[in-house]
Structures are given as C-alpha cells and as structure tokens.
Amino acid sequence: MISQIIFSILFIAAIVFFTGNACKIWRNIRLGKNVDRFDRPGERLKTMLLVAFGQQKMFKKPLPALLHLFVYAGFCIINIEMIEIIIDGIFGTHRVLSFMGGFYNFLIYAFELLAFSVLAACVVFFIRRNVLKIKRLQQKELNNWPKTDANLILITEILLMAAFLFMNAADHKLQLAGVSHYHQAGSFPVSSWLMGILPDNPSALIAIERGCWWFHIIGVLLFLNYLPISKHLHIILAFPNTYFSKLEPKGKFENMVSVTNEVKAMLDPSFTPPAADGISRFGVKDVQDLTWKNLLDAYTCTECGRCTSACPANMTGKLLSPRKIMMDTRDRLEEVGKSIDKNGSAVEDNKSLLDTYISREEIWACTSCNACVEQCPVNINPLEIIMGLRQYAVMEESQAPSSINAMFGNLENNGAPWKYAQADRANWANQ
C-alpha cells in the first residue's frame, strides 16, 4: 500500500502542476488581440490532419522526417501503455490489461519495436546535433539554454526507452522463472535480447524491474511538467496551431482595421470608429499588439530552424532569423506573463518586443517572400509578426530606412514608387 500511496501522490501532483502551468500559457495566449480563425472548419480539420497528424511538410527532408515519425509515433502509441502503468500503480496490480490475451501480446510486441525505433532515432538526432553539427542547429540563437533544452529531451527519451526495454526484459525473465505475481503476459521481441545480461537471481531481477518501472513513470511525469518551459510544447500545440492556420493565400495581406476606420472617418464625418480594446496603436510594438494566433505560433515553435535555413536574407548574411523572431516573441510573452503573476497585471517595465528583443535591422532585412511560412512544419507565420513591427515603426514613429522613405515620397508625389511624373508612367511602352 505504501508504494500505491506514493504513486498516487506523485501522479496527482504532476497533473495539478501541469494544469496550473497550462492555464498560465492559455492566459498568456489570450493577451493577444482577437482574430477569427474559426471559419471553414472542414478545411481546417483537413489541414490539421495532413500537417500535424500526417507530418506532410516534414517530408521535404526525408531522412529527418522518417526519424521524427518514429519518435512521434512512438510517443503517441507507447504512451497508451501509460494507462496500464497508472492502473497498476494505483491498485497494485501487474499488467492488468493482460486479460486481452493475444491482442495484449500484439500491443506489447508493437510497443517494443516502437520503443527501440524511438531510442535509435534519438541517438541519431543527438549525433546530428552534437557531432555532425548540422548548420541550422548551430546558429547563435540556439546558444546556451535552447541547445541544452534540446539535448535534455533527447537524453531523457533515450533513458526512458532504455528503462522501458530493461523493465520488460526483467519482467519476461521473471515470468519464465515462474516468480509469483509475474504471470505470463506479453511478447518481447527486443527486450528478450537483453535478458542475457541480466542476473538470474529473482530478487535482483525484481529490483531491476521495479527500479525501471519507477524510473519510467517518474520520468514521464517529470517530462509532462517540463513541456510548458520547453520548445517541446509543440507536441501538444502543433495540433491546434495547424487547425487555426491562415487559409488564405500566403501572399495576401489583411487591411489594418485601425487604418480602415481612420479612412472611413475621413470620408464620412458621421462614422464613429468602434471603441478600442486596450491600447490603440497602428502595428505592433509589444506582444499585446499581436493576435492570439501569433502568440500561439510563438509557443508552438519547435526551433527546428527550417524557416531560417530557407530565409534568403539569412543566407546572405543578414541579421534576420525567422526562428529567432518566434523565440524572442515567446521570451517576451513569458516575461509579461511573469509580471502578471507577480503584480496581478502587466506593469510597464520600459521593455517591448521591438527594440528590446527584436532589432530594426532584423525587421527591415525581411524580403516578405514567405519562404519561412512555407517551410515551417507546423504552419507558423513569422512574417505576420515582422510586418506588424514594420507597421508600427512607419505609422507610429515615422521611422524607416531611407530607401523606404524615398519610395513613400514618390508614391505621395508621383503616384508610383519611381521618381518621375505620372504623365511619364507609360513611356516605357514606347521603347
């Protein structure tokens, strides 16, 4: 009963802490402005099934995609066994679902193969990141914590899968020895190869089996509560994020509602703009000016770097990295969230997303080509954030590079971006 009580306390505590952290993330996302992403549910569901469940965009790079598929499928399917582990932990049973007979044997057989594939894939990912040093995984925005975060997850998954296989190996050997409480159940194609390196003493085998069982379940519960502070939150958020993707063509830009209202007010003196919700400004200065979907994007970012590796500005040595844009947005949002936790509401800290986190040089390096949006495996849109920051710089501060200001002047005076009179605009046709 002592072990059952300990397990129950750990399990309830893990769920409570995770729920609390999840609520904070939900609150932070809701700091963003409203945007309608609930239309066309059929198309949205199709997008989610193809991109999130089907890993459609991952397969632009086949080898990493295949390895990621092993980890993804293993994570989703192996955790089905968590149902049995939780029941066994609470009620003190052992392999309680073994009453399913042959189907149970099939499940354990599949779980073992998946566990081995996850372990192998994570080893390859670890080597790619730390030995082969793939370029997109070595850029400066990944220094310090992001790199440590990625390696912690890979090492944790390797250890969890190893514990799972050694647990099964000890269990299988105890079953064959006829030790009480370890009845015949399951099929073990991988862990049976590990039995030879295990001791024959039943007491030692029980210690190994129980030790690996506790290591596995505690590791999973710790991993659950590590997710909210890790880039691996995309394991959960990839699905809603792809569902709420922008369905319009990538090159289509939306009119700013605030500008539209200003124009309507100028053309129609009787028009009264609707009351602003919070601070009213053109464009984006801080995270509260972004939409809730932009903030969901920030929390969903996997830091894989496919966006940055496809960015033409980054390729030519410019400061811009779309991955850093998303990471900076998430970091600033977390900072604002902690201020709310401490003070009850966000207080002015003389910081903002623009300038404090993202520089002017970064936003003006963007060519707005949408390569980052196209490449992202979970449909994140860094360009929306960049364009919002640009709009603030131009419309609120009248600050833009000289080339942009020259174009604005030409548009105002000549009705075209080029420096010649409107009457000469068609002269090219005479050449």
Short mmCIF file of C-alpha atoms in Angstrom, two decimals:
data_model
loop_
_atom_site.label_atom_id
_atom_site.label_comp_id
_atom_site.label_asym_id
_atom_site.label_seq_id
_atom_site.Cartn_x
_atom_site.Cartn_y
_atom_site.Cartn_z
CA MET A 1 0.00 0.00 0.00
CA ILE A 2 2.89 2.39 0.66
CA SER A 3 4.03 2.24 -2.98
CA GLN A 4 0.43 2.77 -4.17
CA ILE A 5 0.06 5.83 -1.93
CA ILE A 6 3.39 7.27 -3.11
CA PHE A 7 2.45 6.67 -6.73
CA SER A 8 -0.98 8.27 -6.30
CA ILE A 9 0.52 11.38 -4.65
CA LEU A 10 3.12 11.75 -7.40
CA PHE A 11 0.55 11.26 -10.14
CA ILE A 12 -1.94 13.77 -8.70
CA ALA A 13 0.82 16.32 -8.02
CA ALA A 14 2.10 16.02 -11.61
CA ILE A 15 -1.39 16.58 -13.04
CA VAL A 16 -2.03 19.57 -10.75
CA PHE A 17 1.29 21.27 -11.59
CA PHE A 18 0.83 20.65 -15.32
CA THR A 19 -2.71 22.03 -15.24
CA GLY A 20 -1.50 25.16 -13.44
CA ASN A 21 1.26 25.77 -15.98
CA ALA A 22 -1.08 25.05 -18.89
CA CYS A 23 -3.55 27.63 -17.55
CA LYS A 24 -0.78 30.25 -17.44
CA ILE A 25 0.12 29.54 -21.07
CA TRP A 26 -3.55 29.77 -22.05
CA ARG A 27 -3.81 33.11 -20.23
CA ASN A 28 -0.69 34.42 -21.97
CA ILE A 29 -2.02 33.45 -25.39
CA ARG A 30 -5.27 35.26 -24.63
CA LEU A 31 -3.33 38.50 -24.12
CA GLY A 32 -3.28 38.75 -27.91
CA LYS A 33 -5.88 40.55 -29.97
CA ASN A 34 -8.85 38.73 -31.38
CA VAL A 35 -8.72 37.23 -34.86
CA ASP A 36 -11.33 34.99 -36.48
CA ARG A 37 -9.83 31.58 -37.18
CA PHE A 38 -12.98 29.54 -36.60
CA ASP A 39 -14.40 29.67 -40.13
CA ARG A 40 -14.29 26.84 -42.70
CA PRO A 41 -13.95 24.03 -40.14
CA GLY A 42 -13.75 21.34 -42.81
CA GLU A 43 -10.66 22.89 -44.42
CA ARG A 44 -9.09 23.49 -41.04
CA LEU A 45 -9.60 19.89 -39.98
CA LYS A 46 -8.07 18.69 -43.26
CA THR A 47 -5.05 20.94 -42.71
CA MET A 48 -4.55 19.64 -39.18
CA LEU A 49 -4.81 16.00 -40.29
CA LEU A 50 -2.33 16.48 -43.13
CA VAL A 51 0.21 18.76 -41.48
CA ALA A 52 0.11 17.81 -37.78
CA PHE A 53 -1.03 14.16 -37.82
CA GLY A 54 0.29 13.31 -41.28
CA GLN A 55 3.63 15.17 -40.91
CA GLN A 56 3.14 16.34 -44.51
CA LYS A 57 5.62 19.23 -44.52
CA MET A 58 8.25 17.30 -42.57
CA PHE A 59 8.89 15.07 -45.58
CA LYS A 60 10.51 17.87 -47.54
CA LYS A 61 13.60 16.49 -45.78
CA PRO A 62 13.00 12.68 -45.93
CA LEU A 63 15.64 11.34 -43.50
CA PRO A 64 14.89 13.68 -40.56
CA ALA A 65 11.19 13.24 -41.33
CA LEU A 66 11.41 9.45 -41.07
CA LEU A 67 13.31 9.65 -37.79
CA HIS A 68 10.87 12.22 -36.45
CA LEU A 69 7.99 9.95 -37.48
CA PHE A 70 9.48 7.16 -35.35
CA VAL A 71 9.69 9.50 -32.34
CA TYR A 72 6.23 10.95 -32.99
CA ALA A 73 4.53 7.58 -33.43
CA GLY A 74 6.44 6.10 -30.51
CA PHE A 75 5.50 8.98 -28.23
CA CYS A 76 1.81 8.75 -29.15
CA ILE A 77 1.44 4.96 -29.17
CA ILE A 78 3.80 3.86 -26.39
CA ASN A 79 2.01 6.20 -24.01
CA ILE A 80 -1.07 4.02 -24.43
CA GLU A 81 0.73 1.68 -22.05
CA MET A 82 0.70 4.53 -19.54
CA ILE A 83 -2.95 3.61 -18.96
CA GLU A 84 -1.87 0.20 -17.70
CA ILE A 85 1.04 1.64 -15.68
CA ILE A 86 -1.28 4.13 -13.95
CA ILE A 87 -3.82 1.42 -13.10
CA ASP A 88 -1.07 -0.88 -11.82
CA GLY A 89 0.44 1.95 -9.79
CA ILE A 90 -2.83 2.92 -8.11
CA PHE A 91 -4.22 -0.56 -7.44
CA GLY A 92 -1.00 -2.55 -7.01
CA THR A 93 -1.76 -4.90 -9.91
CA HIS A 94 0.72 -6.14 -12.52
CA ARG A 95 -0.03 -6.00 -16.26
CA VAL A 96 -3.70 -5.57 -15.52
CA LEU A 97 -4.66 -5.42 -19.20
CA SER A 98 -3.22 -8.86 -19.95
CA PHE A 99 -6.75 -10.28 -19.88
CA MET A 100 -6.94 -9.15 -23.55
CA GLY A 101 -4.83 -12.22 -24.39
CA GLY A 102 -3.42 -12.29 -27.91
CA PHE A 103 -4.25 -8.63 -28.56
CA TYR A 104 -2.27 -7.66 -25.47
CA ASN A 105 0.70 -9.66 -26.75
CA PHE A 106 0.44 -7.82 -30.06
CA LEU A 107 0.38 -4.45 -28.28
CA ILE A 108 3.49 -5.18 -26.21
CA TYR A 109 5.23 -6.51 -29.34
CA ALA A 110 4.43 -3.24 -31.18
CA PHE A 111 5.41 -1.10 -28.17
CA GLU A 112 8.80 -2.79 -28.01
CA LEU A 113 9.53 -2.18 -31.69
CA LEU A 114 8.44 1.44 -31.36
CA ALA A 115 10.50 1.94 -28.21
CA PHE A 116 13.60 0.69 -29.99
CA SER A 117 12.90 2.92 -33.02
CA VAL A 118 12.45 5.96 -30.74
CA LEU A 119 15.72 5.17 -28.95
CA ALA A 120 17.60 4.74 -32.24
CA ALA A 121 16.10 7.93 -33.74
CA CYS A 122 17.00 9.97 -30.66
CA VAL A 123 20.59 8.69 -30.78
CA VAL A 124 20.82 9.75 -34.44
CA PHE A 125 19.30 13.17 -33.64
CA PHE A 126 21.80 13.61 -30.79
CA ILE A 127 24.70 12.78 -33.14
CA ARG A 128 23.38 15.13 -35.85
CA ARG A 129 23.12 17.97 -33.35
CA ASN A 130 26.34 17.46 -31.36
CA VAL A 131 28.76 15.52 -33.56
CA LEU A 132 27.85 16.29 -37.17
CA LYS A 133 26.79 19.81 -36.11
CA ILE A 134 24.13 20.41 -38.76
CA LYS A 135 24.36 24.11 -39.67
CA ARG A 136 20.76 25.09 -38.93
CA LEU A 137 21.10 23.58 -35.45
CA GLN A 138 24.23 25.59 -34.60
CA GLN A 139 23.16 29.21 -35.10
CA LYS A 140 23.70 31.70 -32.32
CA GLU A 141 20.06 31.98 -31.17
CA LEU A 142 20.38 28.35 -30.03
CA ASN A 143 23.34 29.01 -27.74
CA ASN A 144 23.02 28.22 -24.03
CA TRP A 145 19.52 27.18 -22.91
CA PRO A 146 17.91 26.25 -26.30
CA LYS A 147 20.77 23.84 -27.07
CA THR A 148 20.65 22.41 -23.55
CA ASP A 149 16.87 22.06 -23.78
CA ALA A 150 17.09 20.03 -26.99
CA ASN A 151 19.80 17.74 -25.61
CA LEU A 152 17.95 17.22 -22.32
CA ILE A 153 14.89 15.99 -24.19
CA LEU A 154 16.89 13.65 -26.41
CA ILE A 155 18.80 12.17 -23.44
CA THR A 156 15.58 11.84 -21.44
CA GLU A 157 13.82 9.98 -24.24
CA ILE A 158 16.81 7.67 -24.69
CA LEU A 159 16.85 6.88 -20.96
CA LEU A 160 13.06 6.40 -20.79
CA MET A 161 13.05 3.98 -23.73
CA ALA A 162 16.05 2.09 -22.31
CA ALA A 163 14.29 1.81 -18.94
CA PHE A 164 11.14 0.55 -20.68
CA LEU A 165 13.05 -2.18 -22.51
CA PHE A 166 15.06 -3.28 -19.46
CA MET A 167 11.86 -3.33 -17.40
CA ASN A 168 10.30 -5.68 -19.95
CA ALA A 169 13.44 -7.81 -20.11
CA ALA A 170 13.47 -8.31 -16.33
CA ASP A 171 9.71 -8.90 -16.33
CA HIS A 172 9.99 -11.52 -19.07
CA LYS A 173 12.80 -13.33 -17.25
CA LEU A 174 10.72 -13.35 -14.04
CA GLN A 175 7.76 -14.72 -15.99
CA LEU A 176 9.87 -17.56 -17.39
CA ALA A 177 11.21 -18.30 -13.88
CA GLY A 178 7.64 -18.63 -12.61
CA VAL A 179 8.03 -15.99 -9.90
CA SER A 180 4.71 -15.20 -8.24
CA HIS A 181 2.96 -12.00 -9.31
CA TYR A 182 4.76 -12.15 -12.68
CA HIS A 183 2.25 -14.13 -14.74
CA GLN A 184 2.83 -14.94 -18.40
CA ALA A 185 1.78 -11.91 -20.45
CA GLY A 186 3.15 -10.01 -23.42
CA SER A 187 5.51 -10.62 -26.30
CA PHE A 188 9.03 -9.18 -26.12
CA PRO A 189 10.91 -9.18 -29.47
CA VAL A 190 13.51 -6.57 -28.42
CA SER A 191 13.92 -6.89 -24.66
CA SER A 192 14.32 -10.68 -24.91
CA TRP A 193 17.78 -9.94 -26.37
CA LEU A 194 18.66 -8.11 -23.16
CA MET A 195 17.86 -10.99 -20.81
CA GLY A 196 21.34 -12.49 -21.19
CA ILE A 197 23.00 -9.52 -19.49
CA LEU A 198 20.58 -9.58 -16.53
CA PRO A 199 21.26 -11.60 -13.35
CA ASP A 200 19.44 -14.87 -12.68
CA ASN A 201 18.67 -14.08 -9.05
CA PRO A 202 14.90 -13.38 -8.69
CA SER A 203 15.42 -10.72 -6.02
CA ALA A 204 17.88 -8.83 -8.23
CA LEU A 205 15.52 -9.15 -11.21
CA ILE A 206 12.60 -7.79 -9.18
CA ALA A 207 14.76 -4.85 -8.07
CA ILE A 208 15.69 -4.12 -11.70
CA GLU A 209 12.09 -4.45 -12.91
CA ARG A 210 10.68 -2.25 -10.13
CA GLY A 211 13.53 0.27 -10.46
CA CYS A 212 13.00 0.64 -14.19
CA TRP A 213 9.21 0.83 -13.68
CA TRP A 214 9.55 3.70 -11.20
CA PHE A 215 12.22 5.43 -13.31
CA HIS A 216 9.96 5.25 -16.37
CA ILE A 217 6.80 6.55 -14.72
CA ILE A 218 8.55 9.30 -12.73
CA GLY A 219 10.43 10.30 -15.87
CA VAL A 220 7.19 10.58 -17.84
CA LEU A 221 5.54 12.68 -15.10
CA LEU A 222 8.59 14.97 -14.92
CA PHE A 223 8.61 15.23 -18.71
CA LEU A 224 4.94 16.24 -18.62
CA ASN A 225 5.78 19.17 -16.36
CA TYR A 226 8.90 20.04 -18.31
CA LEU A 227 6.88 20.60 -21.50
CA PRO A 228 5.49 24.05 -20.54
CA ILE A 229 9.01 25.51 -20.23
CA SER A 230 10.40 23.71 -23.26
CA LYS A 231 10.23 24.03 -27.02
CA HIS A 232 8.77 20.52 -26.96
CA LEU A 233 5.42 22.01 -26.06
CA HIS A 234 4.81 21.66 -29.80
CA ILE A 235 3.99 18.02 -29.09
CA ILE A 236 0.65 19.30 -27.81
CA LEU A 237 0.21 22.68 -29.53
CA ALA A 238 1.04 21.57 -33.09
CA PHE A 239 -2.49 20.27 -33.48
CA PRO A 240 -4.47 23.43 -32.58
CA ASN A 241 -1.85 25.59 -34.29
CA THR A 242 -2.26 23.84 -37.63
CA TYR A 243 -6.04 23.81 -37.22
CA PHE A 244 -6.08 27.61 -36.84
CA SER A 245 -3.68 28.15 -39.76
CA LYS A 246 -4.27 31.01 -42.18
CA LEU A 247 -6.25 29.52 -45.09
CA GLU A 248 -5.91 32.48 -47.46
CA PRO A 249 -3.01 32.61 -49.98
CA LYS A 250 0.29 33.28 -48.22
CA GLY A 251 0.91 36.49 -50.15
CA LYS A 252 -2.39 38.09 -49.15
CA PHE A 253 -2.06 40.85 -46.57
CA GLU A 254 -5.03 41.93 -44.49
CA ASN A 255 -6.06 45.57 -44.24
CA MET A 256 -5.41 47.02 -40.80
CA VAL A 257 -8.77 47.59 -39.10
CA SER A 258 -7.46 50.71 -37.33
CA VAL A 259 -6.38 52.25 -40.66
CA THR A 260 -9.65 51.30 -42.32
CA ASN A 261 -11.57 53.04 -39.54
CA GLU A 262 -9.43 56.16 -39.90
CA VAL A 263 -10.11 56.31 -43.64
CA LYS A 264 -13.83 55.78 -43.11
CA ALA A 265 -13.87 58.59 -40.56
CA MET A 266 -12.15 60.95 -43.02
CA LEU A 267 -14.55 60.08 -45.84
CA ASP A 268 -17.68 60.05 -43.69
CA PRO A 269 -17.80 62.54 -40.80
CA SER A 270 -20.79 60.69 -39.35
CA PHE A 271 -18.80 57.46 -38.98
CA THR A 272 -17.81 56.68 -35.39
CA PRO A 273 -14.92 54.22 -35.04
CA PRO A 274 -15.62 51.39 -32.56
CA ALA A 275 -14.07 51.73 -29.12
CA ALA A 276 -10.55 50.36 -28.97
CA ASP A 277 -9.90 47.28 -26.85
CA GLY A 278 -6.93 48.30 -24.68
CA ILE A 279 -4.08 50.42 -26.03
CA SER A 280 -4.85 51.54 -29.58
CA ARG A 281 -1.89 51.80 -31.94
CA PHE A 282 -1.02 51.10 -35.53
CA GLY A 283 1.03 47.95 -35.91
CA VAL A 284 2.90 46.00 -33.25
CA LYS A 285 5.19 47.33 -30.54
CA ASP A 286 4.77 44.63 -27.91
CA VAL A 287 3.25 41.17 -27.60
CA GLN A 288 -0.16 42.55 -26.55
CA ASP A 289 -0.47 44.09 -30.03
CA LEU A 290 -0.16 40.69 -31.70
CA THR A 291 -3.10 38.36 -32.28
CA TRP A 292 -3.70 35.31 -30.12
CA LYS A 293 -2.72 33.18 -33.14
CA ASN A 294 0.68 34.92 -33.34
CA LEU A 295 1.21 34.11 -29.65
CA LEU A 296 0.10 30.51 -30.18
CA ASP A 297 2.66 30.35 -33.00
CA ALA A 298 5.37 31.50 -30.58
CA TYR A 299 4.59 28.76 -28.08
CA THR A 300 4.36 26.15 -30.86
CA CYS A 301 7.76 26.89 -32.41
CA THR A 302 9.91 23.75 -32.47
CA GLU A 303 13.16 25.71 -33.04
CA CYS A 304 13.97 23.31 -35.88
CA GLY A 305 15.40 26.15 -37.99
CA ARG A 306 13.84 25.15 -41.31
CA CYS A 307 12.46 28.67 -41.61
CA THR A 308 15.87 30.27 -41.07
CA SER A 309 17.69 27.87 -43.40
CA ALA A 310 15.22 28.82 -46.17
CA CYS A 311 15.37 32.58 -45.50
CA PRO A 312 17.17 34.39 -48.35
CA ALA A 313 18.07 37.30 -46.07
CA ASN A 314 19.72 34.93 -43.60
CA MET A 315 21.51 33.11 -46.43
CA THR A 316 23.17 36.35 -47.49
CA GLY A 317 24.44 37.10 -44.00
CA LYS A 318 21.71 39.48 -42.86
CA LEU A 319 20.85 39.59 -39.17
CA LEU A 320 17.33 38.25 -39.70
CA SER A 321 16.45 34.75 -38.46
CA PRO A 322 12.72 33.87 -38.55
CA ARG A 323 13.34 31.26 -35.82
CA LYS A 324 14.79 33.97 -33.56
CA ILE A 325 11.70 36.15 -34.23
CA MET A 326 9.49 33.39 -32.82
CA MET A 327 11.83 32.62 -29.91
CA ASP A 328 12.05 36.32 -29.00
CA THR A 329 8.26 36.64 -29.13
CA ARG A 330 7.87 33.68 -26.78
CA ASP A 331 10.54 35.01 -24.40
CA ARG A 332 8.89 38.44 -24.23
CA LEU A 333 5.45 36.84 -23.72
CA GLU A 334 6.83 34.75 -20.87
CA GLU A 335 8.32 37.90 -19.33
CA VAL A 336 4.96 39.67 -19.49
CA GLY A 337 3.25 36.58 -18.04
CA LYS A 338 5.64 36.52 -15.08
CA SER A 339 4.89 40.20 -14.48
CA ILE A 340 1.19 39.37 -14.34
CA ASP A 341 1.86 36.51 -11.90
CA LYS A 342 3.84 38.85 -9.66
CA ASN A 343 1.72 42.02 -9.83
CA GLY A 344 -1.75 40.84 -10.81
CA SER A 345 -1.48 42.66 -14.14
CA ALA A 346 1.23 43.60 -16.59
CA VAL A 347 3.21 46.64 -15.41
CA GLU A 348 5.35 48.96 -17.51
CA ASP A 349 8.93 47.71 -17.49
CA ASN A 350 10.32 50.00 -20.20
CA LYS A 351 10.74 46.98 -22.44
CA SER A 352 8.98 45.96 -25.63
CA LEU A 353 9.17 43.30 -28.32
CA LEU A 354 10.50 45.88 -30.77
CA ASP A 355 13.99 47.15 -29.91
CA THR A 356 14.38 45.23 -26.61
CA TYR A 357 14.07 41.80 -28.24
CA ILE A 358 13.87 42.33 -32.00
CA SER A 359 16.03 44.97 -33.65
CA ARG A 360 15.10 47.32 -36.50
CA GLU A 361 17.83 45.78 -38.62
CA GLU A 362 16.14 42.39 -38.35
CA ILE A 363 12.67 43.50 -39.44
CA TRP A 364 13.90 45.54 -42.42
CA ALA A 365 16.10 42.69 -43.66
CA CYS A 366 12.97 40.64 -44.43
CA THR A 367 12.05 40.35 -48.13
CA SER A 368 8.47 39.21 -47.27
CA CYS A 369 8.95 36.22 -49.59
CA ASN A 370 7.05 33.80 -47.28
CA ALA A 371 9.79 31.15 -47.52
CA CYS A 372 9.75 30.79 -43.72
CA VAL A 373 5.97 30.31 -43.70
CA GLU A 374 6.17 27.73 -46.48
CA GLN A 375 8.90 25.72 -44.75
CA CYS A 376 7.52 25.60 -41.21
CA PRO A 377 6.35 22.03 -40.42
CA VAL A 378 3.58 23.33 -38.10
CA ASN A 379 2.39 26.34 -40.15
CA ILE A 380 3.90 29.11 -38.01
CA ASN A 381 3.89 32.58 -39.60
CA PRO A 382 6.87 34.77 -38.56
CA LEU A 383 6.11 37.20 -41.40
CA GLU A 384 2.92 38.44 -39.71
CA ILE A 385 4.94 39.50 -36.67
CA ILE A 386 7.64 41.16 -38.80
CA MET A 387 5.06 43.11 -40.83
CA GLY A 388 3.31 44.25 -37.65
CA LEU A 389 6.58 45.57 -36.24
CA ARG A 390 7.28 47.38 -39.51
CA GLN A 391 3.83 48.97 -39.48
CA TYR A 392 4.44 50.34 -36.00
CA ALA A 393 7.84 51.74 -36.95
CA VAL A 394 6.42 53.51 -40.02
CA MET A 395 2.95 54.59 -38.90
CA GLU A 396 3.56 55.39 -35.26
CA GLU A 397 7.17 56.57 -35.28
CA SER A 398 7.75 57.59 -38.92
CA GLN A 399 10.97 55.60 -38.79
CA ALA A 400 12.03 53.61 -41.83
CA PRO A 401 15.19 53.10 -43.90
CA SER A 402 15.96 55.95 -46.33
CA SER A 403 15.13 53.76 -49.33
CA ILE A 404 11.66 53.10 -47.92
CA ASN A 405 11.08 56.78 -47.14
CA ALA A 406 12.12 57.70 -50.71
CA MET A 407 9.55 55.23 -52.05
CA PHE A 408 6.84 56.69 -49.78
CA GLY A 409 7.69 60.18 -51.03
CA ASN A 410 7.45 59.06 -54.65
CA LEU A 411 4.10 57.38 -54.01
CA GLU A 412 2.77 60.56 -52.42
CA ASN A 413 4.06 62.92 -55.11
CA ASN A 414 4.07 60.81 -58.26
CA GLY A 415 1.54 58.07 -57.57
CA ALA A 416 4.24 55.44 -58.18
CA PRO A 417 7.33 54.13 -56.35
CA TRP A 418 9.62 55.63 -59.02
CA LYS A 419 10.92 59.17 -59.25
CA TYR A 420 9.21 60.52 -62.34
CA ALA A 421 5.94 62.31 -63.11
CA GLN A 422 2.67 60.47 -63.53
CA ALA A 423 2.48 61.71 -67.11
CA ASP A 424 5.63 59.75 -67.91
CA ARG A 425 4.49 56.47 -66.39
CA ALA A 426 3.59 54.86 -69.73
CA ASN A 427 6.72 55.94 -71.58
CA TRP A 428 8.22 52.51 -71.23
CA ALA A 429 5.68 51.22 -73.77
CA ASN A 430 7.21 53.44 -76.43
CA GLN A 431 10.68 51.93 -76.09
#
